[in-house]
Amino acid sequence: MSDPSKAVRAPRGMPDLLGPSLQRLEAFERTGLRVLARHGFREMRTPLLEEARLFARAAGETSEIVEKQMFLVPAAEGEPFALRPEGTPGVVRAFLEHSLGKQRPFVKVSYAGPMFRYERPQAARQRQFHQVGAEAFGSADPLVDVDSILAGAAVLREAGLKSFRTRINTIGCSNCRPVLREAIRKAALAAGDRLCPACRARLDRNPLRFLDCKEPGCREAAKAVPPPEELVCGECRTHFGAVRAGLSALEEPFTADPRLVRGLDYYTRTVFEFTVPELGARDAVGGGGRYDDLVEQMGGPPTPVVGFALGAEAALLALEKTGAAVEVPPAPEAEVFVVVPEGTGRLAALRLAREVRALGVSADLDLEGRSMKSQMRSADRAGARVALLLGPDEESRGTVRWKPLRGGGSEEDLPRAEALKRLQPRTAP
Ligand code: HAM
């Protein structure tokens, strides 16, 4: 039995969202989906829970996410579920389940929402965090990689982030990956004792991570690996060249980084990351790449795809750290507050509030029968623009007392219809 005197708290790394932190997160998600819609992506919502084997198949059995970071949920019968650690596998599953590829040759999907990874919580690293992502199905053209990078960068810029770096690399395709893996394995083996335990453990299964290992011994030894661009096949090299040329021609800043690899196994050819140095060791505000084999591996027809996801918490922290965060003025809880004399007219107040709300204007009231003074205090606390006072005299005359609280103007008696008209939101011509 749990100790009943001990308060129940939110799970570690899963903070409640309220007040300004919720407002900022919502603003980031809204901006993201809006900018992505402008780039031709249409929103999709997939379940927060999927069969665990979906993630193992997609991200790879040896990826850190699947090995160590999944929140598993046992099912009463059948396959266990997992809280989604990322959005891509669910979107690919839905793409196949709804045969979206049969309806159009190109399908562009966006998404925003919570993801779950069992990580050690730290600045901008949570166990429940939020991503805004995009996946473009159906084209192997390097210009689609360019468009995807442009879309991610556009979201970050529109969210206010000015100083981020875009790093890109190629990690080859299923044909040339063995060559790349072998070159990396050889360099890692040559490092002998200097190799960190994590790299040693994954040397055979997943040697690519050695390239971006931060341990000094590994970093030194990784210098012996030629840039992947020189090891991959001719087609992958041409593809990478076209991505670089496209970004350059469009004057989208980027750095080709031969050490960049990603933590998920499904990538082929182009990988990229958006980073902000002010974030320290975990500096990525987003990342993505091409994954041309995943749809087929999951039982679908060969379908090249490229996509990315931005971490909302990381991007918001980056905004703060780079001094680009803008104060969001708290939204008023109610624009209008209805006030009635102490202990009377509560039903009439509710009727008036209902009429205001029907106009599409927020209205609130204090139904506790307190003094008018304390109701006015509540009106102020709610950030109301105007208080509407409604006593028995006003009721019988069909008027209300209009008391501006913000933005100037004088107190006056108005016919009820006139007051409502004044509150009516002006529609754009
Ligand atoms: P990812 O690099 O694992 O990629 O995650 C993208 C971003 O999510 C990261 O750059 C980071 O900002 C944020 N993020 C990841 N883990 C956490 C965490 N524990 N707490 C806070 N933020 C976090 C993917 O998820 C791929 N699905 C991206 C993709 C889409 N590739 C192709 N399509």
Short mmCIF file of C-alpha atoms and ligand atoms in Angstrom, two decimals:
data_model
loop_
_atom_site.label_atom_id
_atom_site.label_comp_id
_atom_site.label_asym_id
_atom_site.label_seq_id
_atom_site.Cartn_x
_atom_site.Cartn_y
_atom_site.Cartn_z
CA MET A 1 0.00 0.00 0.00
CA SER A 2 1.24 3.46 -0.76
CA ASP A 3 1.65 5.95 2.07
CA PRO A 4 -1.63 7.96 2.10
CA SER A 5 0.06 10.95 3.78
CA LYS A 6 2.51 11.34 0.90
CA ALA A 7 1.31 13.82 -1.73
CA VAL A 8 0.94 12.43 -5.24
CA ARG A 9 3.10 14.38 -7.65
CA ALA A 10 3.46 14.53 -11.43
CA PRO A 11 5.81 11.83 -12.76
CA ARG A 12 9.43 12.98 -12.92
CA GLY A 13 10.24 14.68 -16.19
CA MET A 14 6.57 15.16 -17.05
CA PRO A 15 5.80 18.69 -15.92
CA ASP A 16 2.28 20.05 -15.74
CA LEU A 17 1.78 22.75 -18.33
CA LEU A 18 -0.01 25.88 -17.24
CA GLY A 19 0.22 29.64 -17.39
CA PRO A 20 2.95 31.21 -19.56
CA SER A 21 4.77 27.90 -20.19
CA LEU A 22 1.60 26.46 -21.76
CA GLN A 23 1.01 29.66 -23.74
CA ARG A 24 4.54 29.53 -25.16
CA LEU A 25 4.28 25.85 -26.05
CA GLU A 26 0.92 26.34 -27.76
CA ALA A 27 2.26 29.33 -29.67
CA PHE A 28 5.24 27.26 -30.88
CA GLU A 29 3.00 24.39 -32.00
CA ARG A 30 0.57 26.75 -33.74
CA THR A 31 3.40 28.60 -35.50
CA GLY A 32 4.91 25.28 -36.54
CA LEU A 33 1.72 23.86 -38.04
CA ARG A 34 0.92 27.18 -39.74
CA VAL A 35 4.34 27.49 -41.36
CA LEU A 36 4.26 23.82 -42.38
CA ALA A 37 0.80 24.29 -43.92
CA ARG A 38 2.36 27.11 -45.96
CA HIS A 39 4.90 24.53 -47.16
CA GLY A 40 2.15 22.13 -48.25
CA PHE A 41 2.05 19.84 -45.19
CA ARG A 42 -1.36 18.80 -43.82
CA GLU A 43 -1.78 17.91 -40.18
CA MET A 44 -2.32 14.36 -38.98
CA ARG A 45 -2.89 13.12 -35.42
CA THR A 46 -1.87 9.60 -34.55
CA PRO A 47 -2.39 7.85 -31.19
CA LEU A 48 -0.03 8.53 -28.30
CA LEU A 49 0.17 4.77 -27.89
CA GLU A 50 1.18 2.26 -30.55
CA GLU A 51 2.19 -1.38 -30.50
CA ALA A 52 5.74 -1.40 -29.15
CA ARG A 53 7.00 -3.48 -32.06
CA LEU A 54 6.20 -0.57 -34.42
CA PHE A 55 8.95 1.50 -32.80
CA ALA A 56 11.39 -1.41 -32.67
CA ARG A 57 10.85 -2.00 -36.38
CA ALA A 58 11.17 1.66 -37.31
CA ALA A 59 13.77 3.21 -35.02
CA GLY A 60 15.75 -0.04 -34.86
CA GLU A 61 16.31 -2.58 -32.08
CA THR A 62 19.75 -1.13 -31.39
CA SER A 63 18.71 2.51 -31.21
CA GLU A 64 18.96 4.05 -27.77
CA ILE A 65 15.31 5.05 -27.95
CA VAL A 66 14.11 1.47 -28.33
CA GLU A 67 16.75 -0.14 -26.08
CA LYS A 68 16.46 2.19 -23.12
CA GLN A 69 13.89 4.92 -23.48
CA MET A 70 10.51 3.37 -24.21
CA PHE A 71 7.64 3.59 -21.77
CA LEU A 72 6.06 0.18 -22.21
CA VAL A 73 2.40 -0.39 -21.46
CA PRO A 74 1.36 -4.03 -21.09
CA ALA A 75 -1.79 -4.99 -22.95
CA ALA A 76 -4.42 -7.25 -21.37
CA GLU A 77 -3.80 -9.58 -24.28
CA GLY A 78 -1.59 -9.49 -27.32
CA GLU A 79 1.30 -7.18 -28.14
CA PRO A 80 2.48 -4.67 -25.53
CA PHE A 81 2.05 -1.00 -26.32
CA ALA A 82 4.52 1.83 -25.93
CA LEU A 83 4.00 5.56 -25.49
CA ARG A 84 5.31 7.04 -28.71
CA PRO A 85 8.95 8.18 -28.36
CA GLU A 86 8.76 9.99 -31.71
CA GLY A 87 6.17 10.78 -34.37
CA THR A 88 7.64 9.23 -37.51
CA PRO A 89 6.71 5.52 -37.03
CA GLY A 90 3.05 6.31 -36.28
CA VAL A 91 2.79 8.55 -39.33
CA VAL A 92 4.34 5.84 -41.54
CA ARG A 93 1.94 3.25 -40.09
CA ALA A 94 -1.02 5.56 -40.75
CA PHE A 95 0.26 6.30 -44.28
CA LEU A 96 0.13 2.55 -44.99
CA GLU A 97 -3.05 1.83 -43.05
CA HIS A 98 -4.97 4.47 -45.02
CA SER A 99 -3.22 3.71 -48.34
CA LEU A 100 -2.42 7.40 -48.66
CA GLY A 101 0.24 6.65 -51.28
CA LYS A 102 -2.44 5.20 -53.59
CA GLN A 103 -4.43 8.41 -53.52
CA ARG A 104 -1.62 10.76 -54.52
CA PRO A 105 1.97 10.35 -55.62
CA PHE A 106 3.24 12.81 -53.00
CA VAL A 107 1.89 13.05 -49.50
CA LYS A 108 3.06 15.69 -47.04
CA VAL A 109 2.08 15.25 -43.41
CA SER A 110 2.68 17.49 -40.40
CA TYR A 111 2.09 16.76 -36.71
CA ALA A 112 2.50 18.29 -33.30
CA GLY A 113 2.13 16.81 -29.87
CA PRO A 114 3.64 15.04 -26.89
CA MET A 115 6.31 12.35 -27.18
CA PHE A 116 7.68 10.17 -24.37
CA ARG A 117 11.22 9.02 -23.70
CA TYR A 118 12.60 7.57 -20.50
CA GLU A 119 15.59 9.90 -20.21
CA ARG A 120 17.31 11.57 -17.29
CA PRO A 121 15.45 14.88 -17.03
CA GLN A 122 17.61 17.98 -17.48
CA ALA A 123 17.32 21.40 -19.11
CA ALA A 124 14.98 21.00 -22.10
CA ARG A 125 15.15 17.20 -21.80
CA GLN A 126 11.97 15.76 -20.43
CA ARG A 127 10.27 12.41 -20.32
CA GLN A 128 7.20 13.98 -21.84
CA PHE A 129 8.15 16.59 -24.40
CA HIS A 130 6.64 18.04 -27.55
CA GLN A 131 7.59 17.89 -31.18
CA VAL A 132 6.42 19.62 -34.32
CA GLY A 133 7.29 17.45 -37.29
CA ALA A 134 6.83 16.92 -41.00
CA GLU A 135 7.21 13.97 -43.37
CA ALA A 136 7.19 14.22 -47.18
CA PHE A 137 6.39 10.85 -48.84
CA GLY A 138 6.95 9.86 -52.41
CA SER A 139 9.99 11.59 -53.85
CA ALA A 140 13.68 10.69 -53.88
CA ASP A 141 14.63 14.04 -55.37
CA PRO A 142 17.37 15.87 -53.43
CA LEU A 143 15.40 19.09 -53.79
CA VAL A 144 12.76 17.57 -51.50
CA ASP A 145 15.51 17.24 -48.86
CA VAL A 146 16.27 20.92 -49.49
CA ASP A 147 12.58 21.83 -49.16
CA SER A 148 12.36 19.88 -45.90
CA ILE A 149 15.37 21.75 -44.47
CA LEU A 150 13.85 25.05 -45.63
CA ALA A 151 10.58 24.18 -43.89
CA GLY A 152 12.28 23.32 -40.58
CA ALA A 153 14.41 26.45 -40.69
CA ALA A 154 11.34 28.56 -41.56
CA VAL A 155 9.47 27.28 -38.49
CA LEU A 156 12.40 28.10 -36.22
CA ARG A 157 12.76 31.58 -37.72
CA GLU A 158 9.08 32.35 -37.51
CA ALA A 159 9.12 31.20 -33.88
CA GLY A 160 11.73 33.92 -33.35
CA LEU A 161 14.96 31.92 -33.32
CA LYS A 162 17.58 33.86 -35.24
CA SER A 163 20.83 32.10 -34.47
CA PHE A 164 20.75 28.38 -35.12
CA ARG A 165 23.06 26.27 -37.23
CA THR A 166 21.94 23.80 -39.84
CA ARG A 167 24.32 20.86 -40.13
CA ILE A 168 23.98 18.25 -42.83
CA ASN A 169 25.70 14.99 -43.71
CA THR A 170 25.20 11.85 -45.78
CA ILE A 171 25.22 8.37 -44.24
CA GLY A 172 24.75 6.44 -47.48
CA CYS A 173 22.14 3.91 -48.54
CA SER A 174 21.66 0.19 -47.99
CA ASN A 175 24.19 -0.50 -50.78
CA CYS A 176 27.09 1.53 -49.46
CA ARG A 177 26.33 1.58 -45.72
CA PRO A 178 28.39 -1.61 -45.16
CA VAL A 179 31.47 0.19 -46.51
CA LEU A 180 30.85 3.12 -44.20
CA ARG A 181 30.24 0.86 -41.21
CA GLU A 182 33.39 -1.10 -41.86
CA ALA A 183 35.56 2.02 -42.17
CA ILE A 184 34.14 3.29 -38.88
CA ARG A 185 34.55 -0.08 -37.17
CA LYS A 186 38.17 -0.26 -38.29
CA ALA A 187 38.99 3.19 -36.92
CA ALA A 188 37.18 2.38 -33.68
CA LEU A 189 39.02 -0.93 -33.28
CA ALA A 190 42.32 0.84 -33.88
CA ALA A 191 41.49 3.10 -30.94
CA GLY A 192 41.89 0.08 -28.63
CA ASP A 193 41.70 1.10 -24.96
CA ARG A 194 40.82 4.67 -25.78
CA LEU A 195 37.39 3.57 -26.98
CA CYS A 196 34.62 4.41 -24.50
CA PRO A 197 32.54 1.49 -23.12
CA ALA A 198 29.37 2.63 -24.95
CA CYS A 199 31.12 2.68 -28.34
CA ARG A 200 32.79 -0.65 -27.60
CA ALA A 201 29.42 -2.21 -26.76
CA ARG A 202 27.79 -1.05 -29.99
CA LEU A 203 30.78 -1.53 -32.27
CA ASP A 204 29.30 -4.48 -34.14
CA ARG A 205 25.63 -3.58 -34.02
CA ASN A 206 25.66 0.19 -34.51
CA PRO A 207 29.14 1.58 -35.19
CA LEU A 208 27.92 4.87 -36.73
CA ARG A 209 27.40 6.52 -33.34
CA PHE A 210 31.18 6.37 -32.85
CA LEU A 211 31.40 9.32 -35.28
CA ASP A 212 29.62 11.72 -32.94
CA CYS A 213 30.74 10.27 -29.60
CA LYS A 214 31.73 13.11 -27.26
CA GLU A 215 34.30 11.08 -25.25
CA PRO A 216 37.79 12.54 -25.87
CA GLY A 217 39.40 9.17 -26.76
CA CYS A 218 36.70 8.38 -29.32
CA ARG A 219 36.76 11.89 -30.72
CA GLU A 220 40.47 11.68 -31.34
CA ALA A 221 40.24 8.23 -32.91
CA ALA A 222 37.24 9.20 -35.08
CA LYS A 223 39.47 11.67 -36.91
CA ALA A 224 40.92 8.68 -38.76
CA VAL A 225 37.55 7.98 -40.46
CA PRO A 226 37.37 9.63 -43.90
CA PRO A 227 34.32 11.89 -44.40
CA PRO A 228 31.31 9.65 -45.20
CA GLU A 229 30.87 11.57 -48.44
CA GLU A 230 34.07 9.93 -49.68
CA LEU A 231 32.98 6.44 -48.62
CA VAL A 232 29.42 6.30 -49.91
CA CYS A 233 28.43 5.15 -53.40
CA GLY A 234 28.38 7.43 -56.42
CA GLU A 235 24.62 7.89 -56.32
CA CYS A 236 24.62 8.91 -52.68
CA ARG A 237 27.52 11.29 -53.35
CA THR A 238 25.65 12.89 -56.25
CA HIS A 239 22.53 13.17 -54.12
CA PHE A 240 24.45 14.87 -51.32
CA GLY A 241 26.09 17.23 -53.80
CA ALA A 242 22.66 18.23 -55.12
CA VAL A 243 21.35 18.92 -51.61
CA ARG A 244 24.33 21.15 -50.90
CA ALA A 245 24.05 22.90 -54.25
CA GLY A 246 20.33 23.47 -53.71
CA LEU A 247 20.79 25.01 -50.26
CA SER A 248 23.65 27.19 -51.54
CA ALA A 249 21.67 28.37 -54.57
CA LEU A 250 18.80 29.35 -52.28
CA GLU A 251 21.21 31.03 -49.86
CA GLU A 252 20.04 28.90 -46.97
CA PRO A 253 23.00 28.78 -44.56
CA PHE A 254 24.32 25.32 -43.61
CA THR A 255 27.49 23.48 -42.63
CA ALA A 256 28.42 20.09 -44.02
CA ASP A 257 29.48 18.14 -40.93
CA PRO A 258 31.08 14.73 -41.59
CA ARG A 259 30.62 13.80 -37.91
CA LEU A 260 26.86 14.19 -37.92
CA VAL A 261 24.94 10.95 -37.42
CA ARG A 262 21.50 10.41 -35.90
CA GLY A 263 20.20 8.27 -33.08
CA LEU A 264 17.60 6.45 -35.17
CA ASP A 265 18.41 3.59 -37.53
CA TYR A 266 15.98 4.32 -40.35
CA TYR A 267 17.90 7.09 -42.08
CA THR A 268 19.42 6.81 -45.53
CA ARG A 269 21.48 9.42 -47.37
CA THR A 270 20.81 12.92 -46.04
CA VAL A 271 20.71 13.58 -42.31
CA PHE A 272 20.46 17.04 -40.77
CA GLU A 273 20.21 18.82 -37.46
CA PHE A 274 19.37 22.31 -36.30
CA THR A 275 21.57 23.22 -33.35
CA VAL A 276 21.99 26.13 -30.96
CA PRO A 277 25.40 26.19 -29.21
CA GLU A 278 23.98 28.11 -26.22
CA LEU A 279 22.14 24.89 -25.26
CA GLY A 280 25.40 23.15 -24.32
CA ALA A 281 26.01 19.43 -24.77
CA ARG A 282 22.54 18.59 -26.10
CA ASP A 283 22.30 21.41 -28.55
CA ALA A 284 19.78 20.06 -31.12
CA VAL A 285 16.50 21.92 -31.44
CA GLY A 286 15.51 19.59 -34.23
CA GLY A 287 16.69 16.99 -36.65
CA GLY A 288 15.69 14.72 -39.44
CA GLY A 289 16.70 13.19 -42.70
CA ARG A 290 15.77 10.90 -45.51
CA TYR A 291 14.51 7.37 -44.91
CA ASP A 292 13.94 5.67 -48.22
CA ASP A 293 13.63 2.07 -46.96
CA LEU A 294 11.32 2.34 -43.97
CA VAL A 295 7.94 2.22 -45.75
CA GLU A 296 9.01 -0.92 -47.60
CA GLN A 297 10.46 -2.46 -44.43
CA MET A 298 7.07 -1.95 -42.84
CA GLY A 299 5.35 -3.88 -45.60
CA GLY A 300 4.51 -1.07 -48.01
CA PRO A 301 5.61 -0.36 -51.56
CA PRO A 302 9.04 1.23 -52.06
CA THR A 303 8.43 4.85 -51.03
CA PRO A 304 11.20 7.39 -50.44
CA VAL A 305 10.52 9.82 -47.58
CA VAL A 306 12.25 12.75 -45.96
CA GLY A 307 11.21 14.45 -42.73
CA PHE A 308 12.22 16.16 -39.53
CA ALA A 309 11.00 17.02 -36.06
CA LEU A 310 11.63 20.08 -33.93
CA GLY A 311 11.69 19.84 -30.15
CA ALA A 312 9.41 22.51 -28.72
CA GLU A 313 11.04 22.62 -25.27
CA ALA A 314 14.54 22.79 -26.79
CA ALA A 315 13.50 25.53 -29.21
CA LEU A 316 11.82 27.53 -26.43
CA LEU A 317 14.88 27.23 -24.19
CA ALA A 318 17.06 28.28 -27.12
CA LEU A 319 14.87 31.36 -27.58
CA GLU A 320 15.46 32.25 -23.94
CA LYS A 321 19.20 31.57 -24.00
CA THR A 322 19.78 33.61 -27.13
CA GLY A 323 17.74 36.52 -25.79
CA ALA A 324 15.18 36.14 -28.57
CA ALA A 325 12.24 35.17 -26.35
CA VAL A 326 9.41 37.65 -26.47
CA GLU A 327 7.24 38.27 -23.44
CA VAL A 328 3.82 36.87 -24.15
CA PRO A 329 1.28 39.17 -22.52
CA PRO A 330 -1.03 37.02 -20.42
CA ALA A 331 -4.34 36.60 -22.21
CA PRO A 332 -7.24 38.00 -20.14
CA GLU A 333 -9.19 35.24 -18.47
CA ALA A 334 -12.33 37.16 -19.33
CA GLU A 335 -12.81 40.30 -21.38
CA VAL A 336 -16.05 41.14 -19.63
CA PHE A 337 -16.95 40.67 -15.99
CA VAL A 338 -20.59 40.83 -14.90
CA VAL A 339 -21.12 42.30 -11.43
CA VAL A 340 -24.33 42.25 -9.39
CA PRO A 341 -25.22 43.69 -5.95
CA GLU A 342 -24.28 41.45 -3.06
CA GLY A 343 -26.47 38.39 -2.72
CA THR A 344 -28.90 39.23 -5.55
CA GLY A 345 -29.46 38.86 -9.24
CA ARG A 346 -27.14 35.94 -9.84
CA LEU A 347 -29.43 34.34 -12.38
CA ALA A 348 -29.81 37.68 -14.22
CA ALA A 349 -26.00 37.99 -14.20
CA LEU A 350 -25.65 34.54 -15.67
CA ARG A 351 -28.16 35.45 -18.38
CA LEU A 352 -26.19 38.58 -19.31
CA ALA A 353 -22.88 36.65 -19.31
CA ARG A 354 -24.48 34.10 -21.61
CA GLU A 355 -25.54 36.86 -24.04
CA VAL A 356 -21.99 38.27 -24.07
CA ARG A 357 -20.45 34.84 -24.62
CA ALA A 358 -22.88 34.21 -27.50
CA LEU A 359 -21.23 37.17 -29.25
CA GLY A 360 -17.94 35.28 -29.14
CA VAL A 361 -16.59 37.44 -26.31
CA SER A 362 -15.32 35.87 -23.09
CA ALA A 363 -17.30 36.75 -19.99
CA ASP A 364 -17.08 35.63 -16.40
CA LEU A 365 -18.78 36.37 -13.11
CA ASP A 366 -18.52 35.63 -9.44
CA LEU A 367 -21.39 33.41 -8.40
CA GLU A 368 -20.48 33.30 -4.73
CA GLY A 369 -22.77 36.20 -3.79
CA ARG A 370 -19.87 38.30 -2.46
CA SER A 371 -19.70 42.07 -2.10
CA MET A 372 -19.54 44.22 -5.23
CA LYS A 373 -16.11 45.39 -4.11
CA SER A 374 -14.77 41.86 -4.08
CA GLN A 375 -16.48 41.12 -7.43
CA MET A 376 -14.68 44.16 -8.88
CA ARG A 377 -11.40 42.79 -7.53
CA SER A 378 -12.11 39.49 -9.31
CA ALA A 379 -12.88 41.45 -12.50
CA ASP A 380 -9.52 43.14 -12.25
CA ARG A 381 -7.68 39.91 -11.53
CA ALA A 382 -9.30 38.32 -14.57
CA GLY A 383 -7.84 41.12 -16.70
CA ALA A 384 -11.34 42.18 -17.82
CA ARG A 385 -11.61 45.15 -20.17
CA VAL A 386 -15.01 46.15 -18.90
CA ALA A 387 -17.32 45.38 -15.98
CA LEU A 388 -21.06 45.29 -16.61
CA LEU A 389 -22.96 46.21 -13.46
CA LEU A 390 -26.48 44.87 -13.28
CA GLY A 391 -28.61 45.89 -10.30
CA PRO A 392 -32.40 45.67 -9.89
CA ASP A 393 -32.77 49.26 -11.26
CA GLU A 394 -30.81 48.46 -14.40
CA GLU A 395 -32.80 45.26 -14.80
CA SER A 396 -36.13 47.04 -14.69
CA ARG A 397 -34.92 49.81 -17.03
CA GLY A 398 -33.36 47.36 -19.47
CA THR A 399 -29.93 48.97 -19.06
CA VAL A 400 -26.51 48.01 -17.74
CA ARG A 401 -23.83 50.15 -16.12
CA TRP A 402 -20.75 50.09 -18.36
CA LYS A 403 -17.57 50.44 -16.30
CA PRO A 404 -14.35 50.43 -18.33
CA LEU A 405 -11.46 48.81 -16.45
CA ARG A 406 -8.73 49.02 -19.04
CA GLY A 407 -8.05 51.20 -22.04
CA GLY A 408 -9.82 54.36 -20.81
CA GLY A 409 -13.38 55.62 -21.37
CA SER A 410 -15.93 56.72 -18.84
CA GLU A 411 -18.54 54.95 -16.83
CA GLU A 412 -22.06 55.23 -18.24
CA ASP A 413 -25.54 53.73 -18.31
CA LEU A 414 -26.31 52.01 -21.59
CA PRO A 415 -29.35 50.23 -22.94
CA ARG A 416 -28.55 46.53 -22.75
CA ALA A 417 -28.70 46.10 -26.53
CA GLU A 418 -26.34 49.04 -26.99
CA ALA A 419 -23.81 47.56 -24.53
CA LEU A 420 -23.91 44.22 -26.33
CA LYS A 421 -23.47 45.97 -29.66
CA ARG A 422 -20.42 47.76 -28.32
CA LEU A 423 -18.91 44.45 -27.24
CA GLN A 424 -19.52 42.79 -30.58
CA PRO A 425 -16.12 41.89 -32.06
CA ARG A 426 -15.46 43.95 -35.14
CA THR A 427 -15.07 41.70 -38.14
CA ALA A 428 -12.45 42.62 -40.68
CA PRO A 429 -13.94 44.31 -43.78
P1 HAM B 1 15.08 13.28 -32.78
O1 HAM B 1 16.37 13.91 -33.15
O2 HAM B 1 15.12 12.09 -31.91
O3 HAM B 1 14.33 12.96 -34.13
O4 HAM B 1 14.16 14.36 -32.07
C1 HAM B 1 13.94 15.63 -32.65
C2 HAM B 1 14.07 16.71 -31.59
O5 HAM B 1 13.20 16.41 -30.49
C3 HAM B 1 15.44 16.81 -30.96
O6 HAM B 1 16.29 17.59 -31.75
C4 HAM B 1 15.15 17.47 -29.63
O7 HAM B 1 15.07 18.89 -29.78
C5 HAM B 1 13.76 16.96 -29.31
N1 HAM B 1 13.85 15.93 -28.26
C6 HAM B 1 14.23 14.64 -28.39
N2 HAM B 1 14.21 14.02 -27.20
C7 HAM B 1 13.80 14.93 -26.28
C8 HAM B 1 13.55 14.92 -24.86
N3 HAM B 1 13.71 13.83 -24.13
N4 HAM B 1 13.14 16.09 -24.27
C9 HAM B 1 12.95 17.20 -24.99
N5 HAM B 1 13.16 17.27 -26.32
C10 HAM B 1 13.57 16.17 -26.96
C11 HAM B 1 13.11 12.36 -34.23
O8 HAM B 1 12.36 12.24 -33.31
C12 HAM B 1 12.74 11.96 -35.63
N6 HAM B 1 11.42 11.32 -35.59
C13 HAM B 1 12.75 13.16 -36.56
C14 HAM B 1 12.37 12.81 -37.95
C15 HAM B 1 11.18 12.98 -38.53
N7 HAM B 1 13.15 12.24 -38.85
C16 HAM B 1 12.48 12.07 -39.97
N8 HAM B 1 11.28 12.50 -39.79
#
